[in-house]
Amino acid sequence: MATVKTYDPELLRAERRKRENIRRLKGLGLHALLITTLGVMLYPVIWMVLSALRPETEIFGDMGFIPTNWTLENFVRGWQLYGNLTFTQFYVNSFIICALAIIGNLLACSMAAYAFARLEFRGKWWLFAIMLGTMMLPIHVQLIPQYIFFLNIGWVNTILPLVVPKFLAHDAFFIFLMVQFMRSLPHELEQAAIVDGASYWQRYWRIILPLSMPALATTAVFTFINTYNDFFSQLIYLTDTDRMTVPVALRLFLDPSGGSSSFGGLFAMVLVSIGPVLGFFLASQRLLTKGIATQGFK
Amino acid sequence: MQEFRLKKRVAGSLLATSILALSMAVLPNGAAAQDSDLQGEIRFSWWGGQVRNDKTDRIIQLFEGQHPNVSIVRENADWSPYWERLTIQSTGNNQPCAITMQTRWLATYARPDILMPLDELVENGTLDVSGIPEPVLNSARGADGNLYMIPHGVFYFALMYNEQMAQTAADAGVAPLDYPYTWDEFAEYLTAILPHLPEGAASVHNMGREQDAFVTWVQSHGEEVFDGSNVGFTKDVAVQWFEYWEALRTAGVTEPPEVMISDNSALIEESNIANNRGFMTNRPPNQLGSVQTTVDTVSPGTTIGITPYPVGPDGTVGMDIGANGIAIGASCDEARVPVAAEWINFWTQNEEAAGIYESDNGVVSIPALATAQAEDPDTQPTQVEHIELYQELIDTANPVFWPAGGYQALTDTLNRAYDAVAFGQLTPEQGADQLIADLQQQLSQAAR
């Protein structure tokens, strides 16, 4: 005779509550761990923000986390680096270089990528291999020959060495990124355009480029971040203080050779200088993640 | 369609912006020529932070005010990038006309194809070196005997200590340390003072890895650090050096090795002396004002004093001195040399300029100007102390001739060797062998 198994509803509810409590506890523990990790990671940034907002003399003197005296003096003094030099000039210089570098990379790298991805021509794979090979050349090998070359053509102390190469598809990484993306686009779209009589240029400009928006956005964001943060090239090519850029100017607050350093001004200006990168990143975050999701992990 | 037109307009305006910006970038930035005896534009480079940059800028403005037809293009950078840029510029023969130089780095650049030999300009009176002491001027000569820079500031290394901690120890019966004292007396004093320091504070920063202290040790023991492009000291003196600091470290007089590494920052704000974590450390006295300012915020009422390094067993003073000055780039064309020379004369000889600079990068090289600064009631007391100690020690100092790459090589190899000794990986004998072998290898490489 078959026995009917009966369940006590109270016992079931208690069991469910127990499981729910364990789940909640696990969630709580996980969140506590994540929040602690976040706190540890953000602590230096928060400390820097708060240090920028306290008087210079209290940065290393006041052991409290929250400033006792709040001030914007560091921003005022930091902005006016020295003499007639202000960060307004450095931002203008940085933004001009960044804008030109982005335009250059988007145009030139996408054209080179289109050629590698969609066209057939003699020596294509050799050229592609050479292009990839240039990514492995250390900067130290290129530094002196490049400097002497740019010096000989009279480009030192202008922004030309920093932007003209971008218009000549100089960044192999971005070409590679776009090649990978363009290869994944359906060939039928381009074939339809060929049937309609579209030229190479029209196919590139009207079909491939609009469809490559995520890859272009990724290129734009990384070009901006790389160029905006580039210290060494800007240091050696832009020698005149009037032409200095933000990363080079930021180094002038500290004097490890023994003179006085201005940490207040440094923190304030570092804080301000993060703004454009953060803003650019947030504005293009959607396209960027799409670009990485569709391309980055192939 | 409308979207396509819009994109076309955006693309068009982006291209127009690029063309406009590119054309702006290639416009020359030279100053217009004006009528004057002295005219032209020179590039002047220096290193430093915000305070020094501001002072330098004020001196340039003063000079340009006195020479309205002269323009000085400012090129400044932080310490390390400054040398990196100068090296790259020198490879392309594009170094500035007036280059701030330091004796410790001079040998790397002291070649007629990088820096202009200045003896002829001194002989014909274009460069005015009157008042600069002969030993200081001679420290600006290269290995070939040519004068390559005109020193404007002389720096030296000494020890900084917390005056209140010294007083507390003295009150408790520890006999004060009166200069001149030997290295052994120094060690005895540091050991005696330890029980009277606040909890957790070390008597002295472990200087086993500090090249300026090591140089003083070697010279005070009657040996040379370098013999041309070779190592000049013996293994014995290096072994004794490591043993000296190991004895202090194991007795708890210095900080432990891991703290020694983390305390090694060049930034004053991170130093043990500025943060009340130690009684004594080695720092260039031109940093005294900055250290005092930092201490004022961390521990109001604490004052920092300076004292010379110990002397050798027979009383030999081993202190090295160095100089910062201005050199003329070999690529500076003939028309600009008089401007560069006048600029150097102004920087080194002009009282007002010296007053603005306030011996910021070494005590002003002309003794009369140094005395005037020390006597000026507006000069900071720390700066007066810095100048007075310099005047007391300058006659006994023993400047080192640093071969090409020697400064960096000694710093790196000594750090590596002593770190290995302090962390127990090498014995002092093995550390000394490693130091001498590595240093010799680097010196030979740099001399090629």
CSV table of C-alpha atoms in Angstrom, one decimal, chain B:
chain,number,residue,atom,x,y,z
B,1,MET,CA,19.6,62.5,-46.0
B,2,GLN,CA,19.4,65.4,-43.5
B,3,GLU,CA,21.5,63.2,-41.2
B,4,PHE,CA,24.1,62.7,-43.9
B,5,ARG,CA,24.3,66.4,-44.6
B,6,LEU,CA,24.8,67.0,-40.9
B,7,LYS,CA,27.6,64.5,-40.7
B,8,LYS,CA,29.1,66.1,-43.8
B,9,ARG,CA,29.0,69.5,-42.0
B,10,VAL,CA,30.5,68.0,-38.8
B,11,ALA,CA,33.2,66.3,-40.8
B,12,GLY,CA,33.9,69.5,-42.8
B,13,SER,CA,34.2,71.6,-39.6
B,14,LEU,CA,36.5,69.1,-38.0
B,15,LEU,CA,38.7,69.2,-41.0
B,16,ALA,CA,38.7,73.0,-41.0
B,17,THR,CA,39.6,73.0,-37.3
B,18,SER,CA,42.4,70.6,-37.9
B,19,ILE,CA,43.8,72.7,-40.8
B,20,LEU,CA,43.5,75.9,-38.7
B,21,ALA,CA,45.2,74.4,-35.7
B,22,LEU,CA,47.9,72.8,-37.8
B,23,SER,CA,48.7,76.2,-39.4
B,24,MET,CA,48.7,77.8,-36.0
B,25,ALA,CA,51.1,75.2,-34.8
B,26,VAL,CA,53.7,75.9,-37.4
B,27,LEU,CA,53.8,79.7,-36.9
B,28,PRO,CA,57.1,80.7,-35.5
B,29,ASN,CA,57.1,82.1,-32.0
B,30,GLY,CA,60.3,84.1,-32.1
B,31,ALA,CA,60.4,87.7,-30.8
B,32,ALA,CA,60.7,90.6,-33.2
B,33,ALA,CA,64.2,92.0,-33.5
B,34,GLN,CA,64.6,95.3,-31.7
B,35,ASP,CA,67.4,97.9,-31.8
B,36,SER,CA,69.8,97.5,-28.9
B,37,ASP,CA,73.4,96.7,-28.2
B,38,LEU,CA,72.3,93.3,-26.9
B,39,GLN,CA,69.6,91.7,-28.8
B,40,GLY,CA,68.3,88.3,-29.7
B,41,GLU,CA,66.5,85.3,-28.3
B,42,ILE,CA,68.0,82.4,-26.4
B,43,ARG,CA,66.5,79.3,-24.9
B,44,PHE,CA,67.2,78.8,-21.2
B,45,SER,CA,66.4,75.5,-19.4
B,46,TRP,CA,66.3,74.7,-15.7
B,47,TRP,CA,64.7,72.1,-13.4
B,48,GLY,CA,62.6,72.8,-10.3
B,49,GLY,CA,59.2,73.0,-8.7
B,50,GLN,CA,56.7,75.8,-8.5
B,51,VAL,CA,58.6,78.0,-6.1
B,52,ARG,CA,61.9,77.8,-8.0
B,53,ASN,CA,60.1,78.3,-11.3
B,54,ASP,CA,58.4,81.4,-10.0
B,55,LYS,CA,61.8,82.8,-8.8
B,56,THR,CA,63.5,82.0,-12.1
B,57,ASP,CA,60.7,83.6,-14.0
B,58,ARG,CA,61.0,86.8,-11.9
B,59,ILE,CA,64.8,86.9,-12.6
B,60,ILE,CA,64.1,86.5,-16.3
B,61,GLN,CA,61.6,89.3,-16.3
B,62,LEU,CA,64.2,91.5,-14.5
B,63,PHE,CA,66.8,90.7,-17.1
B,64,GLU,CA,64.4,91.2,-20.0
B,65,GLY,CA,63.4,94.5,-18.4
B,66,GLN,CA,67.0,95.7,-18.4
B,67,HIS,CA,67.6,94.4,-21.9
B,68,PRO,CA,64.4,95.1,-23.8
B,69,ASN,CA,65.7,93.6,-27.1
B,70,VAL,CA,66.4,90.3,-25.5
B,71,SER,CA,64.0,87.5,-25.1
B,72,ILE,CA,64.5,84.4,-23.1
B,73,VAL,CA,62.5,81.3,-24.0
B,74,ARG,CA,61.7,79.4,-20.9
B,75,GLU,CA,62.2,75.6,-20.9
B,76,ASN,CA,61.7,74.0,-17.5
B,77,ALA,CA,61.0,70.5,-16.3
B,78,ASP,CA,61.0,68.4,-13.2
B,79,TRP,CA,64.4,66.9,-12.2
B,80,SER,CA,64.4,63.5,-14.0
B,81,PRO,CA,62.6,64.6,-17.2
B,82,TYR,CA,65.0,67.5,-17.3
B,83,TRP,CA,68.0,65.3,-17.9
B,84,GLU,CA,66.1,62.9,-20.2
B,85,ARG,CA,65.1,65.8,-22.4
B,86,LEU,CA,68.6,67.3,-22.4
B,87,THR,CA,70.1,64.0,-23.4
B,88,ILE,CA,67.7,63.7,-26.3
B,89,GLN,CA,68.2,67.3,-27.3
B,90,SER,CA,71.9,66.8,-27.2
B,91,THR,CA,71.7,63.8,-29.6
B,92,GLY,CA,70.1,66.1,-32.1
B,93,ASN,CA,72.4,69.1,-31.4
B,94,ASN,CA,69.3,71.0,-30.3
B,95,GLN,CA,70.3,71.8,-26.7
B,96,PRO,CA,69.3,75.3,-25.4
B,97,CYS,CA,71.8,78.1,-25.4
B,98,ALA,CA,71.8,78.5,-21.7
B,99,ILE,CA,71.6,75.2,-19.8
B,100,THR,CA,71.3,74.8,-16.1
B,101,MET,CA,73.9,72.1,-15.2
B,102,GLN,CA,75.2,70.3,-12.1
B,103,THR,CA,78.7,69.2,-11.4
B,104,ARG,CA,77.5,65.6,-10.6
B,105,TRP,CA,76.1,65.3,-14.1
B,106,LEU,CA,78.6,67.5,-15.9
B,107,ALA,CA,81.0,64.7,-17.0
B,108,THR,CA,78.2,63.1,-19.0
B,109,TYR,CA,77.8,66.3,-21.0
B,110,ALA,CA,81.2,67.9,-20.8
B,111,ARG,CA,82.3,67.5,-24.4
B,112,PRO,CA,82.9,70.3,-26.8
B,113,ASP,CA,80.2,69.0,-29.1
B,114,ILE,CA,77.5,69.2,-26.4
B,115,LEU,CA,78.7,72.1,-24.2
B,116,MET,CA,80.8,75.1,-25.2
B,117,PRO,CA,84.2,75.3,-23.5
B,118,LEU,CA,84.0,78.7,-21.7
B,119,ASP,CA,87.7,79.5,-20.8
B,120,GLU,CA,88.1,81.7,-23.8
B,121,LEU,CA,84.9,83.7,-22.9
B,122,VAL,CA,86.3,84.1,-19.4
B,123,GLU,CA,89.7,85.2,-20.6
B,124,ASN,CA,88.3,87.9,-23.0
B,125,GLY,CA,86.0,89.1,-20.3
B,126,THR,CA,82.7,88.1,-21.9
B,127,LEU,CA,82.0,86.0,-18.9
B,128,ASP,CA,82.5,87.5,-15.5
B,129,VAL,CA,83.6,85.0,-12.9
B,130,SER,CA,84.9,87.6,-10.4
B,131,GLY,CA,84.3,86.6,-6.9
B,132,ILE,CA,83.6,82.9,-7.6
B,133,PRO,CA,86.1,80.9,-5.4
B,134,GLU,CA,88.7,79.0,-7.5
B,135,PRO,CA,87.8,75.5,-6.1
B,136,VAL,CA,84.2,76.1,-6.9
B,137,LEU,CA,85.0,77.3,-10.4
B,138,ASN,CA,87.4,74.4,-10.9
B,139,SER,CA,84.6,71.9,-10.0
B,140,ALA,CA,82.9,73.1,-13.2
B,141,ARG,CA,85.7,71.7,-15.4
B,142,GLY,CA,85.4,68.5,-17.4
B,143,ALA,CA,87.8,65.6,-17.6
B,144,ASP,CA,89.6,67.4,-20.5
B,145,GLY,CA,90.3,70.4,-18.2
B,146,ASN,CA,87.9,72.8,-20.0
B,147,LEU,CA,85.5,75.0,-18.1
B,148,TYR,CA,82.0,74.0,-19.1
B,149,MET,CA,79.7,75.9,-16.7
B,150,ILE,CA,79.7,78.9,-14.5
B,151,PRO,CA,78.6,77.9,-11.0
B,152,HIS,CA,75.9,80.0,-9.4
B,153,GLY,CA,75.0,77.9,-6.4
B,154,VAL,CA,77.1,75.5,-4.2
B,155,PHE,CA,75.4,72.7,-2.4
B,156,TYR,CA,76.7,70.3,0.2
B,157,PHE,CA,75.3,67.5,2.3
B,158,ALA,CA,74.9,67.5,6.0
B,159,LEU,CA,72.7,65.9,8.7
B,160,MET,CA,69.4,67.3,9.9
B,161,TYR,CA,68.2,66.6,13.4
B,162,ASN,CA,65.3,67.4,15.6
B,163,GLU,CA,66.5,70.1,18.1
B,164,GLN,CA,63.8,69.3,20.7
B,165,MET,CA,64.7,65.6,20.8
B,166,ALA,CA,68.4,66.6,21.2
B,167,GLN,CA,67.5,68.9,24.1
B,168,THR,CA,65.4,66.2,25.8
B,169,ALA,CA,68.4,63.8,25.6
B,170,ALA,CA,70.8,66.5,26.8
B,171,ASP,CA,68.5,67.2,29.8
B,172,ALA,CA,68.6,63.5,30.5
B,173,GLY,CA,72.4,63.6,30.6
B,174,VAL,CA,73.4,62.6,27.1
B,175,ALA,CA,76.4,64.7,26.2
B,176,PRO,CA,75.7,66.8,23.1
B,177,LEU,CA,77.5,66.1,19.9
B,178,ASP,CA,80.0,68.9,19.2
B,179,TYR,CA,81.6,69.2,15.8
B,180,PRO,CA,84.1,67.8,14.8
B,181,TYR,CA,83.2,64.3,15.9
B,182,THR,CA,84.4,61.0,14.5
B,183,TRP,CA,82.2,58.3,13.1
B,184,ASP,CA,82.6,56.2,16.3
B,185,GLU,CA,81.6,59.2,18.5
B,186,PHE,CA,78.6,59.7,16.2
B,187,ALA,CA,77.5,56.1,16.6
B,188,GLU,CA,77.9,56.3,20.4
B,189,TYR,CA,75.8,59.4,20.6
B,190,LEU,CA,73.1,57.9,18.4
B,191,THR,CA,73.0,54.8,20.6
B,192,ALA,CA,72.9,56.9,23.8
B,193,ILE,CA,70.1,59.1,22.6
B,194,LEU,CA,67.8,56.2,21.5
B,195,PRO,CA,66.1,55.6,25.0
B,196,HIS,CA,65.2,59.3,25.2
B,197,LEU,CA,63.3,59.4,21.9
B,198,PRO,CA,59.6,59.1,21.5
B,199,GLU,CA,58.3,55.6,21.1
B,200,GLY,CA,58.8,54.2,17.6
B,201,ALA,CA,61.3,56.9,16.5
B,202,ALA,CA,64.7,55.8,15.2
B,203,SER,CA,67.9,57.7,16.2
B,204,VAL,CA,69.0,57.9,12.6
B,205,HIS,CA,67.9,57.1,9.1
B,206,ASN,CA,69.9,54.1,7.9
B,207,MET,CA,72.4,55.7,5.6
B,208,GLY,CA,74.0,52.4,4.4
B,209,ARG,CA,72.5,53.0,1.0
B,210,GLU,CA,72.9,56.8,0.8
B,211,GLN,CA,75.6,57.7,-1.6
B,212,ASP,CA,76.3,61.2,-0.2
B,213,ALA,CA,77.0,59.6,3.3
B,214,PHE,CA,79.1,56.9,1.7
B,215,VAL,CA,81.2,59.4,-0.2
B,216,THR,CA,81.9,61.3,3.0
B,217,TRP,CA,82.8,58.1,4.7
B,218,VAL,CA,85.3,57.1,2.0
B,219,GLN,CA,86.9,60.5,1.8
B,220,SER,CA,87.1,60.8,5.6
B,221,HIS,CA,89.0,57.5,5.6
B,222,GLY,CA,91.6,59.0,3.3
B,223,GLU,CA,90.4,57.3,0.1
B,224,GLU,CA,89.0,58.6,-3.2
B,225,VAL,CA,85.6,57.5,-4.5
B,226,PHE,CA,86.7,57.5,-8.1
B,227,ASP,CA,90.0,57.3,-9.8
B,228,GLY,CA,89.2,58.8,-13.2
B,229,SER,CA,86.6,56.3,-14.7
B,230,ASN,CA,87.5,53.6,-12.2
B,231,VAL,CA,86.5,52.8,-8.6
B,232,GLY,CA,88.8,54.6,-6.3
B,233,PHE,CA,88.1,53.0,-2.9
B,234,THR,CA,89.2,49.7,-1.5
B,235,LYS,CA,87.1,46.8,-0.4
B,236,ASP,CA,88.0,47.3,3.2
B,237,VAL,CA,86.5,50.7,3.4
B,238,ALA,CA,83.2,49.4,1.8
B,239,VAL,CA,83.1,46.4,4.2
B,240,GLN,CA,83.6,48.7,7.2
B,241,TRP,CA,80.8,51.0,5.9
B,242,PHE,CA,78.3,48.1,5.7
B,243,GLU,CA,79.4,46.8,9.1
B,244,TYR,CA,79.0,50.2,10.6
B,245,TRP,CA,75.4,50.5,9.6
B,246,GLU,CA,74.6,46.9,10.2
B,247,ALA,CA,75.8,47.3,13.8
B,248,LEU,CA,73.5,50.3,14.3
B,249,ARG,CA,70.6,48.6,12.6
B,250,THR,CA,70.8,45.4,14.6
B,251,ALA,CA,71.1,47.6,17.8
B,252,GLY,CA,67.8,49.2,16.8
B,253,VAL,CA,69.4,52.7,16.3
B,254,THR,CA,68.2,52.9,12.7
B,255,GLU,CA,64.9,51.9,11.3
B,256,PRO,CA,64.4,48.3,10.0
B,257,PRO,CA,65.3,47.7,6.4
B,258,GLU,CA,61.7,47.7,5.1
B,259,VAL,CA,61.2,51.1,6.6
B,260,MET,CA,64.5,52.3,5.3
B,261,ILE,CA,63.3,51.5,1.7
B,262,SER,CA,59.9,53.2,2.2
B,263,ASP,CA,61.5,56.2,3.9
B,264,ASN,CA,63.8,56.7,1.0
B,265,SER,CA,61.6,59.1,-0.9
B,266,ALA,CA,63.3,62.3,-2.2
B,267,LEU,CA,60.2,64.2,-1.3
B,268,ILE,CA,60.6,66.1,2.0
B,269,GLU,CA,57.0,65.5,2.9
B,270,GLU,CA,57.6,61.8,3.1
B,271,SER,CA,60.8,61.9,5.1
B,272,ASN,CA,61.1,60.5,8.6
B,273,ILE,CA,62.6,63.8,10.0
B,274,ALA,CA,59.6,65.8,8.7
B,275,ASN,CA,57.2,63.4,10.2
B,276,ASN,CA,58.8,63.0,13.7
B,277,ARG,CA,59.6,59.4,13.0
B,278,GLY,CA,63.3,59.9,13.4
B,279,PHE,CA,65.8,62.1,15.2
B,280,MET,CA,68.4,62.5,12.4
B,281,THR,CA,68.7,62.1,8.7
B,282,ASN,CA,70.9,63.1,5.8
B,283,ARG,CA,69.5,65.9,3.6
B,284,PRO,CA,71.0,68.8,1.6
B,285,PRO,CA,70.7,71.8,3.9
B,286,ASN,CA,69.1,73.9,1.1
B,287,GLN,CA,66.0,71.8,2.0
B,288,LEU,CA,66.1,73.0,5.6
B,289,GLY,CA,63.4,75.7,5.0
B,290,SER,CA,61.1,73.2,3.3
B,291,VAL,CA,61.6,70.6,6.0
B,292,GLN,CA,60.9,73.2,8.7
B,293,THR,CA,57.8,74.3,6.9
B,294,THR,CA,56.5,70.7,6.8
B,295,VAL,CA,57.5,70.1,10.4
B,296,ASP,CA,55.6,73.2,11.4
B,297,THR,CA,52.4,71.7,10.1
B,298,VAL,CA,53.0,68.2,11.5
B,299,SER,CA,54.4,69.1,14.9
B,300,PRO,CA,54.2,72.8,15.7
B,301,GLY,CA,57.1,74.0,17.9
B,302,THR,CA,59.6,71.5,16.6
B,303,THR,CA,62.7,72.9,15.1
B,304,ILE,CA,65.2,71.2,12.8
B,305,GLY,CA,68.9,71.9,13.0
B,306,ILE,CA,71.8,71.0,10.7
B,307,THR,CA,75.2,69.6,11.6
B,308,PRO,CA,78.1,68.4,9.4
B,309,TYR,CA,78.9,64.7,8.7
B,310,PRO,CA,81.4,63.1,11.1
B,311,VAL,CA,85.1,63.2,10.4
B,312,GLY,CA,87.5,60.3,9.9
B,313,PRO,CA,89.5,58.7,12.7
B,314,ASP,CA,92.4,61.1,12.1
B,315,GLY,CA,90.1,64.1,11.8
B,316,THR,CA,90.0,64.1,8.0
B,317,VAL,CA,86.9,65.9,6.6
B,318,GLY,CA,85.2,63.9,3.8
B,319,MET,CA,82.5,66.3,2.8
B,320,ASP,CA,81.8,66.6,-0.9
B,321,ILE,CA,80.5,69.8,-2.4
B,322,GLY,CA,78.8,70.3,-5.7
B,323,ALA,CA,77.7,73.2,-7.8
B,324,ASN,CA,74.8,74.2,-9.9
B,325,GLY,CA,75.5,76.6,-12.7
B,326,ILE,CA,74.8,77.6,-16.3
B,327,ALA,CA,76.5,76.1,-19.3
B,328,ILE,CA,76.3,77.3,-22.9
B,329,GLY,CA,75.1,74.7,-25.5
B,330,ALA,CA,77.6,73.9,-28.2
B,331,SER,CA,74.8,74.4,-30.8
B,332,CYS,CA,74.2,78.0,-29.6
B,333,ASP,CA,75.1,80.1,-32.7
B,334,GLU,CA,77.7,82.9,-32.5
B,335,ALA,CA,75.1,85.7,-32.5
B,336,ARG,CA,73.4,84.4,-29.5
B,337,VAL,CA,76.5,83.6,-27.4
B,338,PRO,CA,76.8,87.2,-26.1
B,339,VAL,CA,73.2,87.1,-24.9
B,340,ALA,CA,73.8,83.8,-23.2
B,341,ALA,CA,77.0,85.1,-21.6
B,342,GLU,CA,75.3,88.3,-20.4
B,343,TRP,CA,72.4,86.2,-19.0
B,344,ILE,CA,75.0,84.0,-17.1
B,345,ASN,CA,76.7,87.1,-15.8
B,346,PHE,CA,73.4,88.6,-14.7
B,347,TRP,CA,72.4,85.4,-12.9
B,348,THR,CA,75.7,84.9,-11.1
B,349,GLN,CA,76.7,88.5,-10.4
B,350,ASN,CA,73.6,90.6,-10.0
B,351,GLU,CA,72.7,91.3,-6.4
B,352,GLU,CA,69.0,91.8,-7.1
B,353,ALA,CA,68.8,88.5,-9.0
B,354,ALA,CA,70.6,86.7,-6.2
B,355,GLY,CA,68.2,88.3,-3.7
B,356,ILE,CA,65.2,86.9,-5.6
B,357,TYR,CA,66.7,83.4,-5.9
B,358,GLU,CA,67.7,83.3,-2.2
B,359,SER,CA,70.2,80.5,-2.7
B,360,ASP,CA,67.3,78.3,-3.7
B,361,ASN,CA,69.6,75.8,-5.6
B,362,GLY,CA,72.7,76.0,-3.5
B,363,VAL,CA,74.4,78.8,-1.6
B,364,VAL,CA,75.1,81.6,-4.0
B,365,SER,CA,78.7,81.0,-5.3
B,366,ILE,CA,80.0,84.5,-4.7
B,367,PRO,CA,80.9,84.8,-1.0
B,368,ALA,CA,80.0,88.5,-0.8
B,369,LEU,CA,76.5,87.8,-2.1
B,370,ALA,CA,76.2,84.9,0.3
B,371,THR,CA,77.2,87.1,3.3
B,372,ALA,CA,74.7,89.8,2.2
B,373,GLN,CA,71.9,87.2,2.1
B,374,ALA,CA,72.8,85.9,5.5
B,375,GLU,CA,72.8,89.4,6.9
B,376,ASP,CA,69.6,90.4,5.3
B,377,PRO,CA,66.9,90.6,8.0
B,378,ASP,CA,64.3,89.4,5.4
B,379,THR,CA,66.2,86.1,4.8
B,380,GLN,CA,64.5,83.1,6.4
B,381,PRO,CA,66.4,81.9,9.5
B,382,THR,CA,66.7,78.4,8.0
B,383,GLN,CA,68.4,79.9,5.0
B,384,VAL,CA,70.8,81.9,7.1
B,385,GLU,CA,71.7,78.7,9.0
B,386,HIS,CA,72.3,76.9,5.6
B,387,ILE,CA,74.6,79.7,4.4
B,388,GLU,CA,76.5,80.0,7.7
B,389,LEU,CA,77.2,76.3,7.9
B,390,TYR,CA,78.4,76.4,4.3
B,391,GLN,CA,80.7,79.3,5.1
B,392,GLU,CA,82.1,77.4,8.1
B,393,LEU,CA,82.8,74.2,6.1
B,394,ILE,CA,83.7,75.3,2.6
B,395,ASP,CA,87.4,75.5,3.2
B,396,THR,CA,87.6,71.9,4.5
B,397,ALA,CA,85.4,70.4,1.8
B,398,ASN,CA,86.8,67.9,-0.6
B,399,PRO,CA,84.9,68.0,-3.9
B,400,VAL,CA,84.6,64.7,-5.8
B,401,PHE,CA,85.2,64.6,-9.5
B,402,TRP,CA,82.2,62.6,-10.8
B,403,PRO,CA,83.0,60.6,-14.0
B,404,ALA,CA,80.4,60.2,-16.7
B,405,GLY,CA,77.5,58.3,-15.3
B,406,GLY,CA,79.3,58.0,-11.9
B,407,TYR,CA,76.6,59.7,-9.8
B,408,GLN,CA,73.8,57.4,-11.0
B,409,ALA,CA,76.0,54.3,-11.0
B,410,LEU,CA,77.1,54.8,-7.4
B,411,THR,CA,73.6,55.5,-6.3
B,412,ASP,CA,72.2,52.4,-8.0
B,413,THR,CA,75.0,50.0,-7.0
B,414,LEU,CA,75.2,51.1,-3.4
B,415,ASN,CA,71.4,50.9,-3.0
B,416,ARG,CA,71.5,47.3,-4.4
B,417,ALA,CA,74.5,46.2,-2.4
B,418,TYR,CA,73.4,47.6,1.0
B,419,ASP,CA,69.7,46.5,0.5
B,420,ALA,CA,71.0,42.9,0.0
B,421,VAL,CA,73.2,43.2,3.1
B,422,ALA,CA,70.4,44.7,5.2
B,423,PHE,CA,67.9,42.0,4.2
B,424,GLY,CA,70.5,39.3,5.0
B,425,GLN,CA,71.1,38.1,1.4
B,426,LEU,CA,74.8,39.1,1.5
B,427,THR,CA,77.4,39.5,4.1
B,428,PRO,CA,79.2,42.9,4.3
B,429,GLU,CA,82.2,41.3,2.5
B,430,GLN,CA,80.0,40.0,-0.3
B,431,GLY,CA,78.1,43.3,-0.4
B,432,ALA,CA,81.4,45.2,-0.9
B,433,ASP,CA,82.5,42.8,-3.6
B,434,GLN,CA,79.2,43.3,-5.4
B,435,LEU,CA,79.4,47.0,-5.0
B,436,ILE,CA,82.9,47.3,-6.4
B,437,ALA,CA,82.2,44.9,-9.3
B,438,ASP,CA,78.9,46.5,-10.4
B,439,LEU,CA,80.1,50.0,-10.0
B,440,GLN,CA,83.2,49.3,-12.1
B,441,GLN,CA,81.2,47.7,-14.8
B,442,GLN,CA,78.8,50.6,-15.0
B,443,LEU,CA,81.7,53.2,-15.0
B,444,SER,CA,83.5,51.3,-17.8
B,445,GLN,CA,80.3,51.1,-19.8
B,446,ALA,CA,79.7,54.9,-19.4
B,447,ALA,CA,83.3,55.7,-20.3
B,448,ARG,CA,83.0,53.9,-23.7
